[in-house]
C-alpha cells in the first residue's frame, strides 16, 4: 500500500465542500457543473477548483458532452481509498544507529 497516495486521497476528503460534491454525485449520479452549482452552496470558481482537485486525485471522472463537462463519482477509487489496510505489519521506518557510548576518563588508570 502506498501510504503517501492514501494520505493525499484522505486530504481530498478533508474538505467539507469536496465531501458535499462527492455526496451529491453519489446520490444523483452524473452531473454537470451547472447542476452541482444549483445544489451546493459554493461559487463557480470554488466549484471549478474542487472539481479539478477531485479529478486529479482520481475520485471523480469527467467527460465532455457538447459545451458541458459531466462529472461522476469514481466509486471504485473511493472504495479503494477507504479500504486502506491500517492494522497490517509494515516494515519499520529506518532509524538512526545509536550513538557510541561516551567514555569519561577520570584520574584513575584503566
C-alpha positions as YAML, in Angstrom:
chain: A
units: angstrom
residues:
- id: 1
  name: UNK
  ca: [0.00, 0.00, 0.00]
- id: 2
  name: UNK
  ca: [1.32, 3.41, -0.92]
- id: 3
  name: UNK
  ca: [0.55, 5.42, 2.19]
- id: 4
  name: UNK
  ca: [1.64, 8.66, 0.52]
- id: 5
  name: UNK
  ca: [-1.09, 8.29, -2.12]
- id: 6
  name: UNK
  ca: [-3.59, 7.27, 0.55]
- id: 7
  name: UNK
  ca: [-2.75, 10.36, 2.61]
- id: 8
  name: UNK
  ca: [-3.28, 12.56, -0.45]
- id: 9
  name: UNK
  ca: [-6.65, 10.88, -1.04]
- id: 10
  name: UNK
  ca: [-7.71, 11.41, 2.56]
- id: 11
  name: UNK
  ca: [-6.59, 15.02, 2.20]
- id: 12
  name: UNK
  ca: [-9.11, 15.39, -0.61]
- id: 13
  name: UNK
  ca: [-11.82, 14.10, 1.71]
- id: 14
  name: UNK
  ca: [-10.82, 16.53, 4.46]
- id: 15
  name: UNK
  ca: [-12.64, 19.49, 2.90]
- id: 16
  name: UNK
  ca: [-16.38, 19.92, 3.61]
- id: 17
  name: UNK
  ca: [-17.08, 21.31, 0.12]
- id: 18
  name: UNK
  ca: [-15.45, 18.33, -1.57]
- id: 19
  name: UNK
  ca: [-17.42, 15.97, 0.66]
- id: 20
  name: UNK
  ca: [-20.62, 17.78, -0.37]
- id: 21
  name: UNK
  ca: [-19.67, 17.40, -4.03]
- id: 22
  name: UNK
  ca: [-18.92, 13.70, -3.64]
- id: 23
  name: UNK
  ca: [-22.18, 13.24, -1.74]
- id: 24
  name: UNK
  ca: [-24.15, 14.99, -4.48]
- id: 25
  name: UNK
  ca: [-22.52, 12.86, -7.18]
- id: 26
  name: UNK
  ca: [-23.11, 9.73, -5.13]
- id: 27
  name: UNK
  ca: [-26.81, 10.48, -4.65]
- id: 28
  name: UNK
  ca: [-27.69, 11.99, -8.04]
- id: 29
  name: UNK
  ca: [-25.19, 10.32, -10.37]
- id: 30
  name: UNK
  ca: [-23.51, 12.10, -13.25]
- id: 31
  name: UNK
  ca: [-23.99, 15.87, -13.19]
- id: 32
  name: UNK
  ca: [-22.79, 18.98, -14.93]
- id: 33
  name: UNK
  ca: [-21.13, 21.87, -13.12]
- id: 34
  name: UNK
  ca: [-24.35, 23.86, -13.54]
- id: 35
  name: UNK
  ca: [-26.35, 21.15, -11.75]
- id: 36
  name: UNK
  ca: [-23.76, 20.94, -8.98]
- id: 37
  name: UNK
  ca: [-23.78, 24.73, -8.54]
- id: 38
  name: UNK
  ca: [-27.56, 24.72, -8.15]
- id: 39
  name: UNK
  ca: [-27.36, 22.08, -5.41]
- id: 40
  name: UNK
  ca: [-24.32, 23.28, -3.46]
- id: 41
  name: UNK
  ca: [-23.51, 26.47, -1.53]
- id: 42
  name: UNK
  ca: [-20.32, 27.29, -3.48]
- id: 43
  name: UNK
  ca: [-19.37, 29.78, -6.17]
- id: 44
  name: UNK
  ca: [-18.41, 28.75, -9.69]
- id: 45
  name: UNK
  ca: [-14.66, 29.39, -9.19]
- id: 46
  name: UNK
  ca: [-14.72, 27.40, -5.94]
- id: 47
  name: UNK
  ca: [-16.53, 24.51, -7.62]
- id: 48
  name: UNK
  ca: [-14.05, 24.53, -10.52]
- id: 49
  name: UNK
  ca: [-11.13, 24.42, -8.08]
- id: 50
  name: UNK
  ca: [-12.58, 21.49, -6.13]
- id: 51
  name: UNK
  ca: [-13.58, 19.56, -9.25]
- id: 52
  name: UNK
  ca: [-10.04, 19.90, -10.60]
- id: 53
  name: UNK
  ca: [-8.59, 18.54, -7.35]
- id: 54
  name: UNK
  ca: [-11.06, 15.67, -7.22]
- id: 55
  name: UNK
  ca: [-10.41, 14.78, -10.87]
- id: 56
  name: UNK
  ca: [-6.62, 14.95, -10.45]
- id: 57
  name: UNK
  ca: [-6.94, 12.81, -7.31]
- id: 58
  name: UNK
  ca: [-8.87, 10.18, -9.26]
- id: 59
  name: UNK
  ca: [-12.06, 10.36, -7.18]
- id: 60
  name: UNK
  ca: [-14.12, 11.95, -9.97]
- id: 61
  name: UNK
  ca: [-14.30, 11.14, -13.67]
- id: 62
  name: UNK
  ca: [-15.32, 13.67, -16.29]
- id: 63
  name: UNK
  ca: [-16.45, 13.63, -19.89]
- id: 64
  name: UNK
  ca: [-17.34, 16.31, -22.40]
- id: 65
  name: UNK
  ca: [-20.84, 16.48, -23.82]
- id: 66
  name: UNK
  ca: [-21.12, 19.37, -26.22]
- id: 67
  name: UNK
  ca: [-20.27, 22.53, -24.30]
- id: 68
  name: UNK
  ca: [-20.71, 20.86, -20.92]
- id: 69
  name: UNK
  ca: [-18.46, 18.73, -18.79]
- id: 70
  name: UNK
  ca: [-20.23, 15.97, -16.90]
- id: 71
  name: UNK
  ca: [-18.78, 14.63, -13.67]
- id: 72
  name: UNK
  ca: [-19.37, 11.37, -11.88]
- id: 73
  name: UNK
  ca: [-18.02, 9.77, -8.76]
- id: 74
  name: UNK
  ca: [-15.45, 7.03, -9.33]
- id: 75
  name: UNK
  ca: [-16.94, 4.65, -6.78]
- id: 76
  name: UNK
  ca: [-14.16, 2.06, -7.13]
- id: 77
  name: UNK
  ca: [-11.44, 4.66, -6.45]
- id: 78
  name: UNK
  ca: [-13.29, 5.82, -3.35]
- id: 79
  name: UNK
  ca: [-13.73, 2.24, -2.15]
- id: 80
  name: UNK
  ca: [-10.02, 1.52, -2.66]
- id: 81
  name: UNK
  ca: [-9.14, 4.61, -0.64]
- id: 82
  name: UNK
  ca: [-11.48, 3.71, 2.20]
- id: 83
  name: UNK
  ca: [-10.13, 0.15, 2.27]
- id: 84
  name: UNK
  ca: [-6.58, 1.20, 3.21]
- id: 85
  name: UNK
  ca: [-5.21, -1.55, 5.46]
- id: 86
  name: UNK
  ca: [-4.38, 0.18, 8.73]
- id: 87
  name: UNK
  ca: [-3.56, -2.73, 11.03]
- id: 88
  name: UNK
  ca: [-1.10, -4.70, 8.97]
- id: 89
  name: UNK
  ca: [2.55, -5.04, 9.76]
- id: 90
  name: UNK
  ca: [4.67, -2.73, 7.69]
- id: 91
  name: UNK
  ca: [8.44, -2.69, 7.56]
- id: 92
  name: UNK
  ca: [9.75, -0.45, 10.33]
- id: 93
  name: UNK
  ca: [10.83, 3.02, 9.42]
- id: 94
  name: UNK
  ca: [14.59, 3.40, 9.21]
- id: 95
  name: UNK
  ca: [16.15, 4.56, 12.44]
- id: 96
  name: UNK
  ca: [19.46, 6.19, 13.08]
- id: 97
  name: UNK
  ca: [22.05, 3.99, 14.76]
- id: 98
  name: UNK
  ca: [22.57, 4.59, 18.45]
- id: 99
  name: UNK
  ca: [25.46, 6.93, 19.18]
- id: 100
  name: UNK
  ca: [28.57, 5.28, 20.58]
- id: 101
  name: UNK
  ca: [28.84, 5.25, 24.35]
- id: 102
  name: UNK
  ca: [30.64, 8.20, 25.84]
- id: 103
  name: UNK
  ca: [33.68, 7.26, 27.91]
- id: 104
  name: UNK
  ca: [34.57, 9.73, 30.58]
- id: 105
  name: UNK
  ca: [38.15, 9.50, 31.73]
- id: 106
  name: UNK
  ca: [38.75, 10.07, 35.35]
- id: 107
  name: UNK
  ca: [42.04, 10.27, 37.18]
- id: 108
  name: UNK
  ca: [42.14, 6.50, 37.61]
- id: 109
  name: UNK
  ca: [44.21, 4.19, 35.45]
- id: 110
  name: UNK
  ca: [42.31, 1.91, 33.13]
...
